[in-house]
Amino acid sequence: MAEEFFTHIFDNGLTLLAQRMEQVTSAAMTIALRMGSSRDPVGAEGSAAVAAHWLPRGAGDRDSRQLHDALDALGCQHHEEARSEYMILSSSQLGRNLPELLPISADMVRRPTLSNETFDSCRDLVSQSLSAIEDEPMRMCNVLIREKFYPDPLGRNPLGTKESLASLTPQDVREHLRKSFTPQGALFAAAGKFVWEELVAAVGRHFGDWQGEPPAEVSTKAAASGVTHINKPTAQAQIALAFPAACLTDDQYYAGRVAEMVLSGGMGARLFTEVREKRALVYAVMARYHCLKQHAGIFVYAGTTPEKAQETLDVTVGELRRLREGVEEEEVARARTQLKSALVMQGESTAARSEALVSDYDHLGRLRSLAEISDAVDAVTAGDVLAYVHAFPADDLTALMIGPAELDTTTLT
Amino acid sequence: MAEEFFTHIFDNGLTLLAQRMEQVTSAAMTIALRMGSSRDPVGAEGSAAVAAHWLPRGAGDRDSRQLHDALDALGCQHHEEARSEYMILSSSQLGRNLPELLPISADMVRRPTLSNETFDSCRDLVSQSLSAIEDEPMRMCNVLIREKFYPDPLGRNPLGTKESLASLTPQDVREHLRKSFTPQGALFAAAGKFVWEELVAAVGRHFGDWQGEPPAEVSTKAAASGVTHINKPTAQAQIALAFPAACLTDDQYYAGRVAEMVLSGGMGARLFTEVREKRALVYAVMARYHCLKQHAGIFVYAGTTPEKAQETLDVTVGELRRLREGVEEEEVARARTQLKSALVMQGESTAARSEALVSDYDHLGRLRSLAEISDAVDAVTAGDVLAYVHAFPADDLTALMIGPAELDTTTLT
């Protein structure tokens, strides 16, 4: 598949990224604005999450209902979400509808109504979402491990807390949004069917005269890390572990991704084989790479019965550490294949590609072609993987457990 | 995008379905075998679910480890799952790896090892999965509403019960599998990059001499339906409703799908607008069409706070019934667009297309082109939608609620 990538930086600082995919009919769009939840003011945690609900409640000349109808009429599947570093506005639709979508997106980003009348219901929705986590121990476990692992406030739960949500006012959230939504550092990505020259011109028309100062950098405190046990009478015990991994800018990045696959890339991978297949300890066990711009980790999750929780923890940690004793050429070869195969499948999705453009540019300041990634993966040897796991050892684990009984965690740190 | 569809029925009854997608590099494969969980013997519920775990534990000359490694080495993302009517073996990989995958698939389907040694751990995994549902009230709600809505045993939880799982023996499950895995009625679908003539020849080589009698039809009892409340001290109240909808074979099928979109197709759709947007009653509310071969339903889900549960139920039911009072041409136009837009996006995914081939052929005995579906959706008028909602009214609702307080449900049935 021929790959065509484009980048354009407008005078106001807005960066447009694009990948033209000749073979598709759809186009996905991702707008990343510097209003991530890590920028929520102290005491006003959850501001970005509430704002993400508030944005589609009217913009430009359209009220909430008219805005929804206009997006529905274009067949848009859209979603607004506060993540750690960015607020993400994503949408998928037919490529030929992009020209009609752009002025609506410009209204949402530059002229959102943000009326007092719709604020409370947006905050209520975030509150409900926060309280729903209490019913879902697996999700709770995965939210809390990030909070412990990443330097604060990068890992915080975007939904805030009951107290912080209660204290939010429409004035404060509105002002925070107006300061945060600026073209400086904003990324605008499109992947799929479009004509590049027309896209640049249309984005320029609707966003070119957008002005604003770049928001301040986020200052961070050391991560809480450590071991946390939350006592809950759940049917399953939830175990989450995390330890540092290489960032996208690191020379050892690709070796790290191959190491992740050796651990958890397929049904023949080590965690699956040792924890699930040989011992039937868990229904689900996995290790997944997750990164922010300057921090990255391998996040391990296992759900098991309370009776098997200790053995699950011990065997899982054993596998993480056993990597250092050596990896076989053959398992590294399988891991490379898994990684490249997943890459091809993501490469066929406009939504996945549009997200990847944002992530590449944010982390590297440039776009990577699939061929570049594939070549880099191919170049990883078993020696590289071994060097990687020594450089990023699973020694000092951040751990979060939810279940009816506390486990022996003396070996974790 | 040009569409190329192929069908071939082998002498032994095996049906091969394919859609060639010139523009992609991957190929997805779906094998549907007549060992759905609705065929689990009485008292042995969960047999198919255990068998789905057992299949990849060795086949042909390969033991469990070798089989996993062989699939990983081809970059396969594979998944085995027991659904109501079929056991589904799905896998995604590069199209050029299909020729190497086919003999492995043939081993899994025709020569699975199914050793006594690996049985217990497979059953344990299903047990754990069953017990995990207890921790997830939303999932529990969605599992149980199917059980109530569909004629028994079509809606049963594929995971069985604690008791039925405990009583399973490797001998029984093995024998059930050997009787159920037959070429008669089995569907084999591929979507993506391949050469049709080579695919037919390769499938013929590996599956052509496969023999077996067709399994007996499933006999059903009337659905339990009615209203069920499960008392649980959850943070959120879970509400699930279901009522009959048109099957794929029904003349009113497309009108029904448009009606579903009017209810729940986008952020401007009725349920979202009335239940979430105007009243902030719920974080999540949706209506989704689900069908089996001879039964179909609209399944409605809402998660809310216990305080708002009664109003959520009342407003939701009100919206389901208000459709009968009339639909606007404009909202029907938006619903058609939503449906077609979703269709285009699914049409770009080899995995989604491969699943769709199986479903089309199973329900209609033929494959539908995307153009055919798009034309049929375009032809649906507001009048058709109105006629549909009178033919399939939301009068007699099956309901399942989980939460700390019982609701007034007198209006539901």
PDB file of N, CA, C and O in Angstrom, chain A residues 23 25-26 53 57 64 68-69 72 75 78 92 121 124-125 128 131 135 235-236 267-268 276-277 280-283 308 334 338 341 345 348, chain B residues 23 25-26 53 57 64 68-69 72 75 78 92 121 124-125 128 131 135 235-236 267-268 276-277 280-283 308 334 338 341 345 348:
ATOM      1  N   GLN A  23      -7.176   3.949  -0.970  1.00  0.00           N
ATOM      2  CA  GLN A  23      -8.046   2.798  -1.140  1.00  0.00           C
ATOM      3  C   GLN A  23      -9.350   2.856  -0.349  1.00  0.00           C
ATOM      4  O   GLN A  23     -10.179   1.975  -0.469  1.00  0.00           O
ATOM      5  N   THR A  25     -12.880   4.933   1.562  1.00  0.00           N
ATOM      6  CA  THR A  25     -13.926   5.918   1.277  1.00  0.00           C
ATOM      7  C   THR A  25     -14.110   6.834   2.472  1.00  0.00           C
ATOM      8  O   THR A  25     -14.610   7.940   2.362  1.00  0.00           O
ATOM      9  N   SER A  26     -13.743   6.347   3.655  1.00  0.00           N
ATOM     10  CA  SER A  26     -13.941   7.125   4.878  1.00  0.00           C
ATOM     11  C   SER A  26     -12.743   8.027   5.145  1.00  0.00           C
ATOM     12  O   SER A  26     -11.700   7.920   4.504  1.00  0.00           O
ATOM     13  N   HIS A  53     -17.867  16.965  27.657  1.00  0.00           N
ATOM     14  CA  HIS A  53     -19.318  16.797  27.485  1.00  0.00           C
ATOM     15  C   HIS A  53     -19.996  18.099  27.082  1.00  0.00           C
ATOM     16  O   HIS A  53     -21.034  18.103  26.447  1.00  0.00           O
ATOM     17  N   ARG A  57     -22.611  20.718  23.295  1.00  0.00           N
ATOM     18  CA  ARG A  57     -23.908  21.277  23.686  1.00  0.00           C
ATOM     19  C   ARG A  57     -24.126  22.663  23.081  1.00  0.00           C
ATOM     20  O   ARG A  57     -24.433  23.631  23.791  1.00  0.00           O
ATOM     21  N   SER A  64     -27.645  22.975  21.074  1.00  0.00           N
ATOM     22  CA  SER A  64     -27.226  21.597  21.292  1.00  0.00           C
ATOM     23  C   SER A  64     -27.887  20.659  20.277  1.00  0.00           C
ATOM     24  O   SER A  64     -27.223  19.874  19.595  1.00  0.00           O
ATOM     25  N   HIS A  68     -25.997  18.493  17.225  1.00  0.00           N
ATOM     26  CA  HIS A  68     -26.062  17.028  17.116  1.00  0.00           C
ATOM     27  C   HIS A  68     -26.657  16.621  15.770  1.00  0.00           C
ATOM     28  O   HIS A  68     -26.162  15.715  15.102  1.00  0.00           O
ATOM     29  N   ASP A  69     -27.748  17.294  15.401  1.00  0.00           N
ATOM     30  CA  ASP A  69     -28.406  16.936  14.140  1.00  0.00           C
ATOM     31  C   ASP A  69     -27.478  17.168  12.950  1.00  0.00           C
ATOM     32  O   ASP A  69     -27.445  16.356  12.008  1.00  0.00           O
ATOM     33  N   ASP A  72     -24.984  14.352  12.930  1.00  0.00           N
ATOM     34  CA  ASP A  72     -25.654  13.113  12.517  1.00  0.00           C
ATOM     35  C   ASP A  72     -25.944  13.121  11.020  1.00  0.00           C
ATOM     36  O   ASP A  72     -25.840  12.094  10.343  1.00  0.00           O
ATOM     37  N   GLY A  75     -23.329  11.857   8.991  1.00  0.00           N
ATOM     38  CA  GLY A  75     -22.940  10.477   9.284  1.00  0.00           C
ATOM     39  C   GLY A  75     -21.699  10.381  10.154  1.00  0.00           C
ATOM     40  O   GLY A  75     -20.989   9.382  10.130  1.00  0.00           O
ATOM     41  N   HIS A  78     -18.766  10.668  16.279  1.00  0.00           N
ATOM     42  CA  HIS A  78     -17.789  11.537  16.940  1.00  0.00           C
ATOM     43  C   HIS A  78     -17.753  11.281  18.435  1.00  0.00           C
ATOM     44  O   HIS A  78     -18.667  10.719  19.028  1.00  0.00           O
ATOM     45  N   SER A  92     -15.296  10.016  12.717  1.00  0.00           N
ATOM     46  CA  SER A  92     -15.145   9.214  11.500  1.00  0.00           C
ATOM     47  C   SER A  92     -16.360   9.450  10.623  1.00  0.00           C
ATOM     48  O   SER A  92     -17.485   9.498  11.131  1.00  0.00           O
ATOM     49  N   SER A 121     -25.842  19.379  33.835  1.00  0.00           N
ATOM     50  CA  SER A 121     -26.094  18.035  33.329  1.00  0.00           C
ATOM     51  C   SER A 121     -24.787  17.412  32.836  1.00  0.00           C
ATOM     52  O   SER A 121     -24.592  16.195  32.963  1.00  0.00           O
ATOM     53  N   ASP A 124     -23.079  16.232  35.966  1.00  0.00           N
ATOM     54  CA  ASP A 124     -23.771  15.021  36.448  1.00  0.00           C
ATOM     55  C   ASP A 124     -23.306  13.771  35.709  1.00  0.00           C
ATOM     56  O   ASP A 124     -23.146  12.706  36.302  1.00  0.00           O
ATOM     57  N   LEU A 125     -23.112  13.907  34.400  1.00  0.00           N
ATOM     58  CA  LEU A 125     -22.698  12.745  33.618  1.00  0.00           C
ATOM     59  C   LEU A 125     -21.307  12.280  34.044  1.00  0.00           C
ATOM     60  O   LEU A 125     -21.054  11.077  34.151  1.00  0.00           O
ATOM     61  N   GLN A 128     -21.621  10.517  37.353  1.00  0.00           N
ATOM     62  CA  GLN A 128     -22.162   9.171  37.187  1.00  0.00           C
ATOM     63  C   GLN A 128     -21.096   8.224  36.664  1.00  0.00           C
ATOM     64  O   GLN A 128     -21.011   7.069  37.085  1.00  0.00           O
ATOM     65  N   SER A 131     -18.898   7.315  39.463  1.00  0.00           N
ATOM     66  CA  SER A 131     -19.483   6.373  40.420  1.00  0.00           C
ATOM     67  C   SER A 131     -19.638   4.990  39.790  1.00  0.00           C
ATOM     68  O   SER A 131     -19.595   3.970  40.478  1.00  0.00           O
ATOM     69  N   ASP A 135     -18.525   0.146  40.532  1.00  0.00           N
ATOM     70  CA  ASP A 135     -19.142  -1.149  40.227  1.00  0.00           C
ATOM     71  C   ASP A 135     -18.268  -2.030  39.350  1.00  0.00           C
ATOM     72  O   ASP A 135     -18.645  -3.157  39.038  1.00  0.00           O
ATOM     73  N   ALA A 235     -15.814 -10.941  43.691  1.00  0.00           N
ATOM     74  CA  ALA A 235     -15.731 -12.365  43.359  1.00  0.00           C
ATOM     75  C   ALA A 235     -14.353 -12.688  42.796  1.00  0.00           C
ATOM     76  O   ALA A 235     -13.801 -13.752  43.046  1.00  0.00           O
ATOM     77  N   GLN A 236     -13.793 -11.753  42.024  1.00  0.00           N
ATOM     78  CA  GLN A 236     -12.464 -11.937  41.455  1.00  0.00           C
ATOM     79  C   GLN A 236     -11.481 -10.988  42.130  1.00  0.00           C
ATOM     80  O   GLN A 236     -11.848  -9.872  42.504  1.00  0.00           O
ATOM     81  N   MET A 267      -0.803 -16.065  21.990  1.00  0.00           N
ATOM     82  CA  MET A 267      -1.131 -17.138  22.916  1.00  0.00           C
ATOM     83  C   MET A 267       0.079 -17.971  23.272  1.00  0.00           C
ATOM     84  O   MET A 267       0.071 -18.721  24.236  1.00  0.00           O
ATOM     85  N   GLY A 268       1.155 -17.844  22.472  1.00  0.00           N
ATOM     86  CA  GLY A 268       2.384 -18.556  22.800  1.00  0.00           C
ATOM     87  C   GLY A 268       3.326 -17.702  23.636  1.00  0.00           C
ATOM     88  O   GLY A 268       4.395 -18.164  24.021  1.00  0.00           O
ATOM     89  N   ARG A 276      -1.626 -18.585  32.441  1.00  0.00           N
ATOM     90  CA  ARG A 276      -2.957 -19.050  32.091  1.00  0.00           C
ATOM     91  C   ARG A 276      -2.960 -20.499  31.615  1.00  0.00           C
ATOM     92  O   ARG A 276      -3.726 -21.328  32.088  1.00  0.00           O
ATOM     93  N   GLU A 277      -2.079 -20.798  30.686  1.00  0.00           N
ATOM     94  CA  GLU A 277      -2.165 -22.078  29.991  1.00  0.00           C
ATOM     95  C   GLU A 277      -1.656 -23.239  30.848  1.00  0.00           C
ATOM     96  O   GLU A 277      -2.339 -24.236  31.008  1.00  0.00           O
ATOM     97  N   ALA A 280      -3.598 -22.407  34.607  1.00  0.00           N
ATOM     98  CA  ALA A 280      -5.009 -21.992  34.648  1.00  0.00           C
ATOM     99  C   ALA A 280      -5.286 -21.061  35.819  1.00  0.00           C
ATOM    100  O   ALA A 280      -6.329 -21.140  36.464  1.00  0.00           O
ATOM    101  N   LEU A 281      -4.329 -20.163  36.077  1.00  0.00           N
ATOM    102  CA  LEU A 281      -4.484 -19.283  37.231  1.00  0.00           C
ATOM    103  C   LEU A 281      -5.460 -18.144  36.963  1.00  0.00           C
ATOM    104  O   LEU A 281      -6.087 -17.634  37.886  1.00  0.00           O
ATOM    105  N   VAL A 282      -5.547 -17.723  35.726  1.00  0.00           N
ATOM    106  CA  VAL A 282      -6.330 -16.519  35.436  1.00  0.00           C
ATOM    107  C   VAL A 282      -7.155 -16.703  34.184  1.00  0.00           C
ATOM    108  O   VAL A 282      -6.804 -17.488  33.303  1.00  0.00           O
ATOM    109  N   TYR A 283      -8.240 -15.945  34.134  1.00  0.00           N
ATOM    110  CA  TYR A 283      -8.966 -15.861  32.881  1.00  0.00           C
ATOM    111  C   TYR A 283      -8.248 -14.882  31.952  1.00  0.00           C
ATOM    112  O   TYR A 283      -8.052 -15.145  30.790  1.00  0.00           O
ATOM    113  N   LYS A 308      -6.455 -18.045  44.119  1.00  0.00           N
ATOM    114  CA  LYS A 308      -5.291 -18.178  43.245  1.00  0.00           C
ATOM    115  C   LYS A 308      -4.500 -16.884  43.125  1.00  0.00           C
ATOM    116  O   LYS A 308      -3.550 -16.799  42.336  1.00  0.00           O
ATOM    117  N   ARG A 334       8.972 -14.509  16.472  1.00  0.00           N
ATOM    118  CA  ARG A 334       7.505 -14.512  16.524  1.00  0.00           C
ATOM    119  C   ARG A 334       6.987 -13.159  17.005  1.00  0.00           C
ATOM    120  O   ARG A 334       5.988 -12.652  16.519  1.00  0.00           O
ATOM    121  N   GLN A 338       4.355 -10.684  15.131  1.00  0.00           N
ATOM    122  CA  GLN A 338       3.122 -10.224  15.782  1.00  0.00           C
ATOM    123  C   GLN A 338       3.000  -8.707  15.693  1.00  0.00           C
ATOM    124  O   GLN A 338       1.945  -8.165  15.387  1.00  0.00           O
ATOM    125  N   SER A 341       2.378  -7.587  12.121  1.00  0.00           N
ATOM    126  CA  SER A 341       1.057  -7.983  11.664  1.00  0.00           C
ATOM    127  C   SER A 341      -0.008  -7.039  12.249  1.00  0.00           C
ATOM    128  O   SER A 341      -0.907  -6.572  11.536  1.00  0.00           O
ATOM    129  N   MET A 345      -2.671  -4.331  10.280  1.00  0.00           N
ATOM    130  CA  MET A 345      -4.119  -4.262  10.487  1.00  0.00           C
ATOM    131  C   MET A 345      -4.547  -2.880  10.963  1.00  0.00           C
ATOM    132  O   MET A 345      -5.536  -2.342  10.500  1.00  0.00           O
ATOM    133  N   GLU A 348      -4.792  -0.304   8.209  1.00  0.00           N
ATOM    134  CA  GLU A 348      -5.952  -0.314   7.317  1.00  0.00           C
ATOM    135  C   GLU A 348      -7.135   0.438   7.904  1.00  0.00           C
ATOM    136  O   GLU A 348      -8.174   0.564   7.279  1.00  0.00           O
TER     137      GLU A 348
ATOM    138  N   GLN B  23      -7.704  -3.626  -2.043  1.00  0.00           N
ATOM    139  CA  GLN B  23      -6.936  -2.503  -1.498  1.00  0.00           C
ATOM    140  C   GLN B  23      -6.215  -2.815  -0.192  1.00  0.00           C
ATOM    141  O   GLN B  23      -5.481  -1.990   0.308  1.00  0.00           O
ATOM    142  N   THR B  25      -4.010  -5.445   2.727  1.00  0.00           N
ATOM    143  CA  THR B  25      -2.900  -6.399   2.801  1.00  0.00           C
ATOM    144  C   THR B  25      -3.278  -7.568   3.697  1.00  0.00           C
ATOM    145  O   THR B  25      -2.733  -8.644   3.613  1.00  0.00           O
ATOM    146  N   SER B  26      -4.242  -7.320   4.608  1.00  0.00           N
ATOM    147  CA  SER B  26      -4.623  -8.353   5.561  1.00  0.00           C
ATOM    148  C   SER B  26      -5.740  -9.230   4.990  1.00  0.00           C
ATOM    149  O   SER B  26      -6.326  -8.930   3.952  1.00  0.00           O
ATOM    150  N   HIS B  53     -12.032 -23.121  24.457  1.00  0.00           N
ATOM    151  CA  HIS B  53     -10.700 -23.013  25.070  1.00  0.00           C
ATOM    152  C   HIS B  53      -9.837 -24.231  24.796  1.00  0.00           C
ATOM    153  O   HIS B  53      -8.615 -24.156  24.792  1.00  0.00           O
ATOM    154  N   ARG B  57      -5.515 -26.096  22.354  1.00  0.00           N
ATOM    155  CA  ARG B  57      -4.556 -26.819  23.205  1.00  0.00           C
ATOM    156  C   ARG B  57      -3.977 -28.044  22.507  1.00  0.00           C
ATOM    157  O   ARG B  57      -3.989 -29.150  23.051  1.00  0.00           O
ATOM    158  N   SER B  64       0.075 -28.128  22.513  1.00  0.00           N
ATOM    159  CA  SER B  64      -0.468 -26.810  22.777  1.00  0.00           C
ATOM    160  C   SER B  64       0.550 -25.716  22.465  1.00  0.00           C
ATOM    161  O   SER B  64       0.275 -24.752  21.724  1.00  0.00           O
ATOM    162  N   HIS B  68       0.301 -22.820  19.439  1.00  0.00           N
ATOM    163  CA  HIS B  68       0.332 -21.374  19.695  1.00  0.00           C
ATOM    164  C   HIS B  68       1.493 -20.714  18.952  1.00  0.00           C
ATOM    165  O   HIS B  68       1.342 -19.669  18.335  1.00  0.00           O
ATOM    166  N   ASP B  69       2.651 -21.365  19.031  1.00  0.00           N
ATOM    167  CA  ASP B  69       3.830 -20.788  18.384  1.00  0.00           C
ATOM    168  C   ASP B  69       3.640 -20.699  16.872  1.00  0.00           C
ATOM    169  O   ASP B  69       4.040 -19.718  16.244  1.00  0.00           O
ATOM    170  N   ASP B  72       1.318 -17.795  16.226  1.00  0.00           N
ATOM    171  CA  ASP B  72       2.034 -16.535  16.495  1.00  0.00           C
ATOM    172  C   ASP B  72       3.038 -16.231  15.375  1.00  0.00           C
ATOM    173  O   ASP B  72       3.209 -15.080  14.976  1.00  0.00           O
ATOM    174  N   GLY B  75       1.710 -14.397  12.660  1.00  0.00           N
ATOM    175  CA  GLY B  75       1.143 -13.088  13.003  1.00  0.00           C
ATOM    176  C   GLY B  75      -0.369 -13.122  13.135  1.00  0.00           C
ATOM    177  O   GLY B  75      -1.031 -12.105  12.982  1.00  0.00           O
ATOM    178  N   HIS B  78      -5.940 -14.570  16.750  1.00  0.00           N
ATOM    179  CA  HIS B  78      -7.065 -15.502  16.620  1.00  0.00           C
ATOM    180  C   HIS B  78      -7.861 -15.578  17.907  1.00  0.00           C
ATOM    181  O   HIS B  78      -7.388 -15.210  18.993  1.00  0.00           O
ATOM    182  N   SER B  92      -7.206 -12.958  12.187  1.00  0.00           N
ATOM    183  CA  SER B  92      -6.779 -11.897  11.265  1.00  0.00           C
ATOM    184  C   SER B  92      -5.275 -12.006  11.085  1.00  0.00           C
ATOM    185  O   SER B  92      -4.558 -12.228  12.060  1.00  0.00           O
ATOM    186  N   SER B 121      -8.070 -27.264  33.078  1.00  0.00           N
ATOM    187  CA  SER B 121      -7.682 -25.854  33.076  1.00  0.00           C
ATOM    188  C   SER B 121      -8.605 -25.055  32.153  1.00  0.00           C
ATOM    189  O   SER B 121      -8.910 -23.899  32.426  1.00  0.00           O
ATOM    190  N   ASP B 124     -11.706 -24.493  34.175  1.00  0.00           N
ATOM    191  CA  ASP B 124     -11.427 -23.461  35.195  1.00  0.00           C
ATOM    192  C   ASP B 124     -11.546 -22.066  34.614  1.00  0.00           C
ATOM    193  O   ASP B 124     -12.057 -21.144  35.263  1.00  0.00           O
ATOM    194  N   LEU B 125     -11.044 -21.897  33.394  1.00  0.00           N
ATOM    195  CA  LEU B 125     -11.080 -20.571  32.785  1.00  0.00           C
ATOM    196  C   LEU B 125     -12.521 -20.119  32.548  1.00  0.00           C
ATOM    197  O   LEU B 125     -12.861 -18.960  32.770  1.00  0.00           O
ATOM    198  N   GLN B 128     -14.011 -19.141  35.869  1.00  0.00           N
ATOM    199  CA  GLN B 128     -13.533 -17.824  36.293  1.00  0.00           C
ATOM    200  C   GLN B 128     -14.252 -16.725  35.534  1.00  0.00           C
ATOM    201  O   GLN B 128     -14.600 -15.688  36.090  1.00  0.00           O
ATOM    202  N   SER B 131     -17.610 -16.339  36.986  1.00  0.00           N
ATOM    203  CA  SER B 131     -17.635 -15.657  38.275  1.00  0.00           C
ATOM    204  C   SER B 131     -17.276 -14.179  38.133  1.00  0.00           C
ATOM    205  O   SER B 131     -17.734 -13.333  38.902  1.00  0.00           O
ATOM    206  N   ASP B 135     -18.910  -9.562  39.274  1.00  0.00           N
ATOM    207  CA  ASP B 135     -18.300  -8.273  39.606  1.00  0.00           C
ATOM    208  C   ASP B 135     -18.673  -7.168  38.627  1.00  0.00           C
ATOM    209  O   ASP B 135     -18.275  -6.029  38.809  1.00  0.00           O
ATOM    210  N   ALA B 235     -23.448   0.704  42.990  1.00  0.00           N
ATOM    211  CA  ALA B 235     -23.439   2.169  42.973  1.00  0.00           C
ATOM    212  C   ALA B 235     -24.376   2.688  41.886  1.00  0.00           C
ATOM    213  O   ALA B 235     -25.030   3.704  42.038  1.00  0.00           O
ATOM    214  N   GLN B 236     -24.428   1.968  40.759  1.00  0.00           N
ATOM    215  CA  GLN B 236     -25.303   2.357  39.652  1.00  0.00           C
ATOM    216  C   GLN B 236     -26.430   1.338  39.520  1.00  0.00           C
ATOM    217  O   GLN B 236     -26.230   0.152  39.774  1.00  0.00           O
ATOM    218  N   MET B 267     -25.888  11.268  18.417  1.00  0.00           N
ATOM    219  CA  MET B 267     -26.129  12.096  19.599  1.00  0.00           C
ATOM    220  C   MET B 267     -27.410  12.918  19.463  1.00  0.00           C
ATOM    221  O   MET B 267     -27.924  13.441  20.442  1.00  0.00           O
ATOM    222  N   GLY B 268     -27.935  13.019  18.245  1.00  0.00           N
ATOM    223  CA  GLY B 268     -29.199  13.722  18.055  1.00  0.00           C
ATOM    224  C   GLY B 268     -30.388  12.764  18.104  1.00  0.00           C
ATOM    225  O   GLY B 268     -31.538  13.184  17.992  1.00  0.00           O
ATOM    226  N   ARG B 276     -30.544  11.398  28.128  1.00  0.00           N
ATOM    227  CA  ARG B 276     -29.244  11.847  28.609  1.00  0.00           C
ATOM    228  C   ARG B 276     -29.084  13.364  28.527  1.00  0.00           C
ATOM    229  O   ARG B 276     -28.713  14.010  29.486  1.00  0.00           O
ATOM    230  N   GLU B 277     -29.406  13.911  27.377  1.00  0.00           N
ATOM    231  CA  GLU B 277     -29.055  15.296  27.114  1.00  0.00           C
ATOM    232  C   GLU B 277     -29.986  16.279  27.838  1.00  0.00           C
ATOM    233  O   GLU B 277     -29.531  17.177  28.526  1.00  0.00           O
ATOM    234  N   ALA B 280     -30.157  14.558  31.769  1.00  0.00           N
ATOM    235  CA  ALA B 280     -28.929  14.064  32.416  1.00  0.00           C
ATOM    236  C   ALA B 280     -29.224  12.881  33.331  1.00  0.00           C
ATOM    237  O   ALA B 280     -28.657  12.749  34.413  1.00  0.00           O
ATOM    238  N   LEU B 281     -30.120  12.005  32.882  1.00  0.00           N
ATOM    239  CA  LEU B 281     -30.514  10.881  33.735  1.00  0.00           C
ATOM    240  C   LEU B 281     -29.470   9.767  33.748  1.00  0.00           C
ATOM    241  O   LEU B 281     -29.359   9.038  34.721  1.00  0.00           O
ATOM    242  N   VAL B 282     -28.750   9.628  32.658  1.00  0.00           N
ATOM    243  CA  VAL B 282     -27.867   8.479  32.545  1.00  0.00           C
ATOM    244  C   VAL B 282     -26.540   8.865  31.944  1.00  0.00           C
ATOM    245  O   VAL B 282     -26.435   9.838  31.204  1.00  0.00           O
ATOM    246  N   TYR B 283     -25.530   8.079  32.276  1.00  0.00           N
ATOM    247  CA  TYR B 283     -24.267   8.240  31.578  1.00  0.00           C
ATOM    248  C   TYR B 283     -24.374   7.520  30.236  1.00  0.00           C
ATOM    249  O   TYR B 283     -23.972   8.037  29.210  1.00  0.00           O
ATOM    250  N   LYS B 308     -32.187   8.079  40.220  1.00  0.00           N
ATOM    251  CA  LYS B 308     -32.763   8.470  38.937  1.00  0.00           C
ATOM    252  C   LYS B 308     -33.304   7.277  38.155  1.00  0.00           C
ATOM    253  O   LYS B 308     -33.744   7.420  37.006  1.00  0.00           O
ATOM    254  N   ARG B 334     -31.515  11.544   8.577  1.00  0.00           N
ATOM    255  CA  ARG B 334     -30.270  11.448   9.356  1.00  0.00           C
ATOM    256  C   ARG B 334     -29.981   9.995   9.729  1.00  0.00           C
ATOM    257  O   ARG B 334     -28.842   9.542   9.708  1.00  0.00           O
ATOM    258  N   GLN B 338     -26.624   7.844   8.934  1.00  0.00           N
ATOM    259  CA  GLN B 338     -25.851   7.180   9.990  1.00  0.00           C
ATOM    260  C   GLN B 338     -25.607   5.710   9.651  1.00  0.00           C
ATOM    261  O   GLN B 338     -24.513   5.188   9.807  1.00  0.00           O
ATOM    262  N   SER B 341     -23.212   5.367   6.716  1.00  0.00           N
ATOM    263  CA  SER B 341     -21.862   5.773   7.086  1.00  0.00           C
ATOM    264  C   SER B 341     -21.184   4.659   7.891  1.00  0.00           C
ATOM    265  O   SER B 341     -20.023   4.313   7.654  1.00  0.00           O
ATOM    266  N   MET B 345     -17.751   2.309   6.981  1.00  0.00           N
ATOM    267  CA  MET B 345     -16.595   2.113   7.853  1.00  0.00           C
ATOM    268  C   MET B 345     -16.378   0.629   8.162  1.00  0.00           C
ATOM    269  O   MET B 345     -15.254   0.156   8.140  1.00  0.00           O
ATOM    270  N   GLU B 348     -14.632  -1.306   5.406  1.00  0.00           N
ATOM    271  CA  GLU B 348     -13.181  -1.172   5.242  1.00  0.00           C
ATOM    272  C   GLU B 348     -12.405  -2.109   6.163  1.00  0.00           C
ATOM    273  O   GLU B 348     -11.183  -2.157   6.106  1.00  0.00           O
TER     274      GLU B 348
END
